[in-house]
Amino acid sequence: MPSPTTLHLLCGKIAAGKSTLAARLARAERTVLVAEDHWLSTLYPDAIVTLEDYRERSARLEGMMAPHLASVLRAGAAVVLDFHMNTRDRRDWAKDIAREAGVDAVLHWLDPPDAVCRARLRARNAAGTHAYEVSDAMFDRFTAHYDPPDPSEGWTIERYDGAP
Amino acid sequence: MIHLVCGSTGAGKTTYSQQLADEVGGMVFSIDAWMITLFGQDTPKQLTPSWFMPRVERCEAQMKPLVLRLAALRIPSVLDLGFQRKEHRDSYRSFSAEHGLDLRMHVLDVPPDIRWARVSRRNAHADQPGTLNVSRSMFDYIETIWEPPTDDEVNDTPV
């Protein structure tokens, strides 16, 4: 039997640096990186415009992905899940995967000031390096739903005050 | 290592794939479950290859990098992608050769009357997640594209 491994999760607003940190964490041995934006943009090209579109498609992706992630973890590889963990529902979904696979989960929480996120977002939009371009208005709309973890949820948290 | 599980409708590919994955400590990629979960709600009344095929291709495009990453970690992948057509099997043979992966083909050769009986039973319990309702006309259509692998395609142990 391979030894139990870890599910790495990322919480933080848009452009807080989740993907940058995810890529860094994924350099560890025996680790698989799965990035939500990459999956959504390939599976649903041009279909995600509004927050509702995103919610609906990402719910489908969650359903498809959960058993696969559990199976990778059970096979003895760590998983870096570059899916935002900014809502309670999303975190509960991830918690079930870790429980199902019988592994520990770590929540990496990036919490830079909004001004830093916005500046990073503008730079990213200008560079065109990300799967989705996000306007300032979209940043506000997504941020309105940002609900960081409460201690009662019982996560093991690694906290980062700046962007990575 | 990648395992290709090949057979026509109702051959038992998904059940077989799951058992195989448990046996080899691998991961199953079942195209039916992906299509239902990811695109089921968008399915048009009249299912056509021009709607279906690009979506299957998008799924497979996402599977491949994951299969490669797992292979690098010595975790085998069990591909439950139908593989009714020789061209489809050949494309995965090229993929495995290109990336230096071992490939093993598993052929489920079950007579059509037994398969149709299974499919009808499954249709009667269509609430099972990951299973498609397959009409007799769809079943017959898939029979016309089913190209059973030849002996030289199956160089490993056939089932």
JSON list of N, CA and C in Angstrom, two decimals, chain B residues 10-66:
[
{"chain": "B", "resi": 10, "resn": "GLY", "atom": "N", "xyz": [-23.12, -2.55, -24.46]},
{"chain": "B", "resi": 10, "resn": "GLY", "atom": "CA", "xyz": [-23.63, -3.62, -23.59]},
{"chain": "B", "resi": 10, "resn": "GLY", "atom": "C", "xyz": [-22.63, -4.75, -23.38]},
{"chain": "B", "resi": 11, "resn": "ALA", "atom": "N", "xyz": [-21.39, -4.57, -23.81]},
{"chain": "B", "resi": 11, "resn": "ALA", "atom": "CA", "xyz": [-20.38, -5.62, -23.65]},
{"chain": "B", "resi": 11, "resn": "ALA", "atom": "C", "xyz": [-19.90, -5.71, -22.20]},
{"chain": "B", "resi": 12, "resn": "GLY", "atom": "N", "xyz": [-20.17, -4.66, -21.42]},
{"chain": "B", "resi": 12, "resn": "GLY", "atom": "CA", "xyz": [-19.75, -4.68, -20.01]},
{"chain": "B", "resi": 12, "resn": "GLY", "atom": "C", "xyz": [-18.44, -3.94, -19.78]},
{"chain": "B", "resi": 13, "resn": "LYS", "atom": "N", "xyz": [-18.15, -2.97, -20.65]},
{"chain": "B", "resi": 13, "resn": "LYS", "atom": "CA", "xyz": [-16.86, -2.28, -20.60]},
{"chain": "B", "resi": 13, "resn": "LYS", "atom": "C", "xyz": [-16.63, -1.53, -19.28]},
{"chain": "B", "resi": 14, "resn": "THR", "atom": "N", "xyz": [-17.67, -0.82, -18.83]},
{"chain": "B", "resi": 14, "resn": "THR", "atom": "CA", "xyz": [-17.48, 0.01, -17.64]},
{"chain": "B", "resi": 14, "resn": "THR", "atom": "C", "xyz": [-17.28, -0.84, -16.39]},
{"chain": "B", "resi": 15, "resn": "THR", "atom": "N", "xyz": [-18.07, -1.89, -16.26]},
{"chain": "B", "resi": 15, "resn": "THR", "atom": "CA", "xyz": [-17.92, -2.81, -15.12]},
{"chain": "B", "resi": 15, "resn": "THR", "atom": "C", "xyz": [-16.54, -3.45, -15.15]},
{"chain": "B", "resi": 16, "resn": "TYR", "atom": "N", "xyz": [-16.18, -3.93, -16.32]},
{"chain": "B", "resi": 16, "resn": "TYR", "atom": "CA", "xyz": [-14.86, -4.56, -16.48]},
{"chain": "B", "resi": 16, "resn": "TYR", "atom": "C", "xyz": [-13.74, -3.57, -16.14]},
{"chain": "B", "resi": 17, "resn": "SER", "atom": "N", "xyz": [-13.89, -2.34, -16.63]},
{"chain": "B", "resi": 17, "resn": "SER", "atom": "CA", "xyz": [-12.85, -1.32, -16.42]},
{"chain": "B", "resi": 17, "resn": "SER", "atom": "C", "xyz": [-12.64, -1.04, -14.95]},
{"chain": "B", "resi": 18, "resn": "GLN", "atom": "N", "xyz": [-13.75, -0.96, -14.22]},
{"chain": "B", "resi": 18, "resn": "GLN", "atom": "CA", "xyz": [-13.67, -0.68, -12.79]},
{"chain": "B", "resi": 18, "resn": "GLN", "atom": "C", "xyz": [-12.94, -1.80, -12.05]},
{"chain": "B", "resi": 19, "resn": "GLN", "atom": "N", "xyz": [-13.29, -3.04, -12.42]},
{"chain": "B", "resi": 19, "resn": "GLN", "atom": "CA", "xyz": [-12.62, -4.19, -11.79]},
{"chain": "B", "resi": 19, "resn": "GLN", "atom": "C", "xyz": [-11.13, -4.20, -12.11]},
{"chain": "B", "resi": 20, "resn": "LEU", "atom": "N", "xyz": [-10.83, -3.91, -13.38]},
{"chain": "B", "resi": 20, "resn": "LEU", "atom": "CA", "xyz": [-9.43, -3.90, -13.81]},
{"chain": "B", "resi": 20, "resn": "LEU", "atom": "C", "xyz": [-8.65, -2.82, -13.04]},
{"chain": "B", "resi": 21, "resn": "ALA", "atom": "N", "xyz": [-9.26, -1.64, -12.91]},
{"chain": "B", "resi": 21, "resn": "ALA", "atom": "CA", "xyz": [-8.58, -0.53, -12.21]},
{"chain": "B", "resi": 21, "resn": "ALA", "atom": "C", "xyz": [-8.32, -0.90, -10.75]},
{"chain": "B", "resi": 22, "resn": "ASP", "atom": "N", "xyz": [-9.29, -1.56, -10.13]},
{"chain": "B", "resi": 22, "resn": "ASP", "atom": "CA", "xyz": [-9.10, -1.98, -8.73]},
{"chain": "B", "resi": 22, "resn": "ASP", "atom": "C", "xyz": [-7.94, -2.96, -8.64]},
{"chain": "B", "resi": 23, "resn": "GLU", "atom": "N", "xyz": [-7.88, -3.84, -9.62]},
{"chain": "B", "resi": 23, "resn": "GLU", "atom": "CA", "xyz": [-6.84, -4.87, -9.64]},
{"chain": "B", "resi": 23, "resn": "GLU", "atom": "C", "xyz": [-5.44, -4.26, -9.82]},
{"chain": "B", "resi": 24, "resn": "VAL", "atom": "N", "xyz": [-5.32, -3.28, -10.72]},
{"chain": "B", "resi": 24, "resn": "VAL", "atom": "CA", "xyz": [-3.99, -2.75, -11.05]},
{"chain": "B", "resi": 24, "resn": "VAL", "atom": "C", "xyz": [-3.67, -1.45, -10.30]},
{"chain": "B", "resi": 25, "resn": "GLY", "atom": "N", "xyz": [-4.59, -1.01, -9.42]},
{"chain": "B", "resi": 25, "resn": "GLY", "atom": "CA", "xyz": [-4.37, 0.24, -8.69]},
{"chain": "B", "resi": 25, "resn": "GLY", "atom": "C", "xyz": [-4.35, 1.44, -9.62]},
{"chain": "B", "resi": 26, "resn": "GLY", "atom": "N", "xyz": [-5.23, 1.42, -10.59]},
{"chain": "B", "resi": 26, "resn": "GLY", "atom": "CA", "xyz": [-5.23, 2.48, -11.60]},
{"chain": "B", "resi": 26, "resn": "GLY", "atom": "C", "xyz": [-6.47, 3.34, -11.55]},
{"chain": "B", "resi": 27, "resn": "MET", "atom": "N", "xyz": [-6.59, 4.18, -12.55]},
{"chain": "B", "resi": 27, "resn": "MET", "atom": "CA", "xyz": [-7.71, 5.11, -12.62]},
{"chain": "B", "resi": 27, "resn": "MET", "atom": "C", "xyz": [-8.51, 4.86, -13.89]},
{"chain": "B", "resi": 28, "resn": "VAL", "atom": "N", "xyz": [-9.83, 4.88, -13.76]},
{"chain": "B", "resi": 28, "resn": "VAL", "atom": "CA", "xyz": [-10.71, 4.64, -14.91]},
{"chain": "B", "resi": 28, "resn": "VAL", "atom": "C", "xyz": [-11.14, 5.97, -15.52]},
{"chain": "B", "resi": 29, "resn": "PHE", "atom": "N", "xyz": [-11.10, 6.04, -16.84]},
{"chain": "B", "resi": 29, "resn": "PHE", "atom": "CA", "xyz": [-11.67, 7.17, -17.57]},
{"chain": "B", "resi": 29, "resn": "PHE", "atom": "C", "xyz": [-12.83, 6.62, -18.41]},
{"chain": "B", "resi": 30, "resn": "SER", "atom": "N", "xyz": [-14.06, 6.88, -17.98]},
{"chain": "B", "resi": 30, "resn": "SER", "atom": "CA", "xyz": [-15.24, 6.36, -18.69]},
{"chain": "B", "resi": 30, "resn": "SER", "atom": "C", "xyz": [-15.91, 7.49, -19.46]},
{"chain": "B", "resi": 31, "resn": "ILE", "atom": "N", "xyz": [-15.89, 7.38, -20.77]},
{"chain": "B", "resi": 31, "resn": "ILE", "atom": "CA", "xyz": [-16.41, 8.48, -21.58]},
{"chain": "B", "resi": 31, "resn": "ILE", "atom": "C", "xyz": [-17.90, 8.71, -21.38]},
{"chain": "B", "resi": 32, "resn": "ASP", "atom": "N", "xyz": [-18.68, 7.65, -21.16]},
{"chain": "B", "resi": 32, "resn": "ASP", "atom": "CA", "xyz": [-20.12, 7.84, -20.97]},
{"chain": "B", "resi": 32, "resn": "ASP", "atom": "C", "xyz": [-20.40, 8.70, -19.73]},
{"chain": "B", "resi": 33, "resn": "ALA", "atom": "N", "xyz": [-19.70, 8.37, -18.65]},
{"chain": "B", "resi": 33, "resn": "ALA", "atom": "CA", "xyz": [-19.93, 9.13, -17.41]},
{"chain": "B", "resi": 33, "resn": "ALA", "atom": "C", "xyz": [-19.51, 10.59, -17.59]},
{"chain": "B", "resi": 34, "resn": "TRP", "atom": "N", "xyz": [-18.40, 10.81, -18.28]},
{"chain": "B", "resi": 34, "resn": "TRP", "atom": "CA", "xyz": [-17.96, 12.20, -18.52]},
{"chain": "B", "resi": 34, "resn": "TRP", "atom": "C", "xyz": [-18.99, 12.95, -19.35]},
{"chain": "B", "resi": 35, "resn": "MET", "atom": "N", "xyz": [-19.43, 12.32, -20.43]},
{"chain": "B", "resi": 35, "resn": "MET", "atom": "CA", "xyz": [-20.38, 13.01, -21.32]},
{"chain": "B", "resi": 35, "resn": "MET", "atom": "C", "xyz": [-21.69, 13.33, -20.61]},
{"chain": "B", "resi": 36, "resn": "ILE", "atom": "N", "xyz": [-22.17, 12.38, -19.80]},
{"chain": "B", "resi": 36, "resn": "ILE", "atom": "CA", "xyz": [-23.43, 12.60, -19.09]},
{"chain": "B", "resi": 36, "resn": "ILE", "atom": "C", "xyz": [-23.27, 13.72, -18.07]},
{"chain": "B", "resi": 37, "resn": "THR", "atom": "N", "xyz": [-22.18, 13.66, -17.29]},
{"chain": "B", "resi": 37, "resn": "THR", "atom": "CA", "xyz": [-22.02, 14.66, -16.22]},
{"chain": "B", "resi": 37, "resn": "THR", "atom": "C", "xyz": [-21.69, 16.04, -16.78]},
{"chain": "B", "resi": 38, "resn": "LEU", "atom": "N", "xyz": [-20.85, 16.09, -17.81]},
{"chain": "B", "resi": 38, "resn": "LEU", "atom": "CA", "xyz": [-20.39, 17.39, -18.30]},
{"chain": "B", "resi": 38, "resn": "LEU", "atom": "C", "xyz": [-21.33, 18.02, -19.31]},
{"chain": "B", "resi": 39, "resn": "PHE", "atom": "N", "xyz": [-22.01, 17.17, -20.10]},
{"chain": "B", "resi": 39, "resn": "PHE", "atom": "CA", "xyz": [-22.81, 17.73, -21.21]},
{"chain": "B", "resi": 39, "resn": "PHE", "atom": "C", "xyz": [-24.25, 17.23, -21.25]},
{"chain": "B", "resi": 40, "resn": "GLY", "atom": "N", "xyz": [-24.63, 16.36, -20.31]},
{"chain": "B", "resi": 40, "resn": "GLY", "atom": "CA", "xyz": [-25.96, 15.75, -20.33]},
{"chain": "B", "resi": 40, "resn": "GLY", "atom": "C", "xyz": [-27.08, 16.78, -20.46]},
{"chain": "B", "resi": 41, "resn": "GLN", "atom": "N", "xyz": [-26.92, 17.90, -19.71]},
{"chain": "B", "resi": 41, "resn": "GLN", "atom": "CA", "xyz": [-27.99, 18.89, -19.72]},
{"chain": "B", "resi": 41, "resn": "GLN", "atom": "C", "xyz": [-28.10, 19.64, -21.05]},
{"chain": "B", "resi": 42, "resn": "ASP", "atom": "N", "xyz": [-27.04, 19.61, -21.84]},
{"chain": "B", "resi": 42, "resn": "ASP", "atom": "CA", "xyz": [-27.05, 20.34, -23.11]},
{"chain": "B", "resi": 42, "resn": "ASP", "atom": "C", "xyz": [-27.47, 19.45, -24.28]},
{"chain": "B", "resi": 43, "resn": "THR", "atom": "N", "xyz": [-27.71, 18.16, -24.01]},
{"chain": "B", "resi": 43, "resn": "THR", "atom": "CA", "xyz": [-27.96, 17.22, -25.11]},
{"chain": "B", "resi": 43, "resn": "THR", "atom": "C", "xyz": [-29.18, 17.62, -25.93]},
{"chain": "B", "resi": 44, "resn": "PRO", "atom": "N", "xyz": [-29.01, 17.78, -27.25]},
{"chain": "B", "resi": 44, "resn": "PRO", "atom": "CA", "xyz": [-30.17, 18.11, -28.08]},
{"chain": "B", "resi": 44, "resn": "PRO", "atom": "C", "xyz": [-31.08, 16.89, -28.23]},
{"chain": "B", "resi": 45, "resn": "LYS", "atom": "N", "xyz": [-32.35, 17.12, -28.56]},
{"chain": "B", "resi": 45, "resn": "LYS", "atom": "CA", "xyz": [-33.29, 16.02, -28.74]},
{"chain": "B", "resi": 45, "resn": "LYS", "atom": "C", "xyz": [-32.78, 15.02, -29.77]},
{"chain": "B", "resi": 46, "resn": "GLN", "atom": "N", "xyz": [-32.31, 15.57, -30.87]},
{"chain": "B", "resi": 46, "resn": "GLN", "atom": "CA", "xyz": [-31.77, 14.72, -31.94]},
{"chain": "B", "resi": 46, "resn": "GLN", "atom": "C", "xyz": [-30.25, 14.66, -31.77]},
{"chain": "B", "resi": 47, "resn": "LEU", "atom": "N", "xyz": [-29.79, 13.52, -31.26]},
{"chain": "B", "resi": 47, "resn": "LEU", "atom": "CA", "xyz": [-28.36, 13.37, -31.02]},
{"chain": "B", "resi": 47, "resn": "LEU", "atom": "C", "xyz": [-27.63, 13.10, -32.34]},
{"chain": "B", "resi": 48, "resn": "THR", "atom": "N", "xyz": [-26.73, 14.00, -32.71]},
{"chain": "B", "resi": 48, "resn": "THR", "atom": "CA", "xyz": [-26.02, 13.81, -33.98]},
{"chain": "B", "resi": 48, "resn": "THR", "atom": "C", "xyz": [-24.51, 13.74, -33.71]},
{"chain": "B", "resi": 49, "resn": "PRO", "atom": "N", "xyz": [-23.80, 13.06, -34.60]},
{"chain": "B", "resi": 49, "resn": "PRO", "atom": "CA", "xyz": [-22.34, 13.01, -34.45]},
{"chain": "B", "resi": 49, "resn": "PRO", "atom": "C", "xyz": [-21.70, 14.41, -34.42]},
{"chain": "B", "resi": 50, "resn": "SER", "atom": "N", "xyz": [-22.30, 15.38, -35.13]},
{"chain": "B", "resi": 50, "resn": "SER", "atom": "CA", "xyz": [-21.68, 16.71, -35.18]},
{"chain": "B", "resi": 50, "resn": "SER", "atom": "C", "xyz": [-21.80, 17.42, -33.84]},
{"chain": "B", "resi": 51, "resn": "TRP", "atom": "N", "xyz": [-22.77, 17.04, -33.02]},
{"chain": "B", "resi": 51, "resn": "TRP", "atom": "CA", "xyz": [-22.85, 17.58, -31.66]},
{"chain": "B", "resi": 51, "resn": "TRP", "atom": "C", "xyz": [-21.95, 16.75, -30.72]},
{"chain": "B", "resi": 52, "resn": "PHE", "atom": "N", "xyz": [-22.04, 15.46, -30.89]},
{"chain": "B", "resi": 52, "resn": "PHE", "atom": "CA", "xyz": [-21.41, 14.51, -29.98]},
{"chain": "B", "resi": 52, "resn": "PHE", "atom": "C", "xyz": [-19.88, 14.50, -30.09]},
{"chain": "B", "resi": 53, "resn": "MET", "atom": "N", "xyz": [-19.40, 14.36, -31.32]},
{"chain": "B", "resi": 53, "resn": "MET", "atom": "CA", "xyz": [-17.97, 14.12, -31.51]},
{"chain": "B", "resi": 53, "resn": "MET", "atom": "C", "xyz": [-17.05, 15.22, -30.97]},
{"chain": "B", "resi": 54, "resn": "PRO", "atom": "N", "xyz": [-17.34, 16.51, -31.24]},
{"chain": "B", "resi": 54, "resn": "PRO", "atom": "CA", "xyz": [-16.43, 17.53, -30.70]},
{"chain": "B", "resi": 54, "resn": "PRO", "atom": "C", "xyz": [-16.35, 17.50, -29.18]},
{"chain": "B", "resi": 55, "resn": "ARG", "atom": "N", "xyz": [-17.46, 17.15, -28.54]},
{"chain": "B", "resi": 55, "resn": "ARG", "atom": "CA", "xyz": [-17.46, 17.09, -27.07]},
{"chain": "B", "resi": 55, "resn": "ARG", "atom": "C", "xyz": [-16.67, 15.90, -26.56]},
{"chain": "B", "resi": 56, "resn": "VAL", "atom": "N", "xyz": [-16.80, 14.78, -27.26]},
{"chain": "B", "resi": 56, "resn": "VAL", "atom": "CA", "xyz": [-15.97, 13.62, -26.91]},
{"chain": "B", "resi": 56, "resn": "VAL", "atom": "C", "xyz": [-14.50, 13.98, -27.07]},
{"chain": "B", "resi": 57, "resn": "GLU", "atom": "N", "xyz": [-14.20, 14.71, -28.15]},
{"chain": "B", "resi": 57, "resn": "GLU", "atom": "CA", "xyz": [-12.80, 15.10, -28.38]},
{"chain": "B", "resi": 57, "resn": "GLU", "atom": "C", "xyz": [-12.27, 16.03, -27.30]},
{"chain": "B", "resi": 58, "resn": "ARG", "atom": "N", "xyz": [-13.13, 16.95, -26.84]},
{"chain": "B", "resi": 58, "resn": "ARG", "atom": "CA", "xyz": [-12.69, 17.84, -25.76]},
{"chain": "B", "resi": 58, "resn": "ARG", "atom": "C", "xyz": [-12.39, 17.03, -24.49]},
{"chain": "B", "resi": 59, "resn": "CYS", "atom": "N", "xyz": [-13.24, 16.06, -24.21]},
{"chain": "B", "resi": 59, "resn": "CYS", "atom": "CA", "xyz": [-13.00, 15.21, -23.04]},
{"chain": "B", "resi": 59, "resn": "CYS", "atom": "C", "xyz": [-11.67, 14.49, -23.19]},
{"chain": "B", "resi": 60, "resn": "GLU", "atom": "N", "xyz": [-11.46, 13.89, -24.34]},
{"chain": "B", "resi": 60, "resn": "GLU", "atom": "CA", "xyz": [-10.23, 13.12, -24.53]},
{"chain": "B", "resi": 60, "resn": "GLU", "atom": "C", "xyz": [-9.00, 14.03, -24.48]},
{"chain": "B", "resi": 61, "resn": "ALA", "atom": "N", "xyz": [-9.16, 15.26, -24.98]},
{"chain": "B", "resi": 61, "resn": "ALA", "atom": "CA", "xyz": [-8.04, 16.21, -24.94]},
{"chain": "B", "resi": 61, "resn": "ALA", "atom": "C", "xyz": [-7.65, 16.52, -23.49]},
{"chain": "B", "resi": 62, "resn": "GLN", "atom": "N", "xyz": [-8.64, 16.50, -22.59]},
{"chain": "B", "resi": 62, "resn": "GLN", "atom": "CA", "xyz": [-8.35, 16.74, -21.17]},
{"chain": "B", "resi": 62, "resn": "GLN", "atom": "C", "xyz": [-7.83, 15.49, -20.48]},
{"chain": "B", "resi": 63, "resn": "MET", "atom": "N", "xyz": [-8.25, 14.33, -20.95]},
{"chain": "B", "resi": 63, "resn": "MET", "atom": "CA", "xyz": [-7.78, 13.09, -20.34]},
{"chain": "B", "resi": 63, "resn": "MET", "atom": "C", "xyz": [-6.30, 12.86, -20.58]},
{"chain": "B", "resi": 64, "resn": "LYS", "atom": "N", "xyz": [-5.87, 13.15, -21.80]},
{"chain": "B", "resi": 64, "resn": "LYS", "atom": "CA", "xyz": [-4.52, 12.73, -22.19]},
{"chain": "B", "resi": 64, "resn": "LYS", "atom": "C", "xyz": [-3.40, 13.28, -21.30]},
{"chain": "B", "resi": 65, "resn": "PRO", "atom": "N", "xyz": [-3.37, 14.58, -21.00]},
{"chain": "B", "resi": 65, "resn": "PRO", "atom": "CA", "xyz": [-2.28, 15.06, -20.11]},
{"chain": "B", "resi": 65, "resn": "PRO", "atom": "C", "xyz": [-2.33, 14.41, -18.73]},
{"chain": "B", "resi": 66, "resn": "LEU", "atom": "N", "xyz": [-3.54, 14.11, -18.27]},
{"chain": "B", "resi": 66, "resn": "LEU", "atom": "CA", "xyz": [-3.68, 13.47, -16.96]},
{"chain": "B", "resi": 66, "resn": "LEU", "atom": "C", "xyz": [-3.16, 12.03, -17.02]}
]
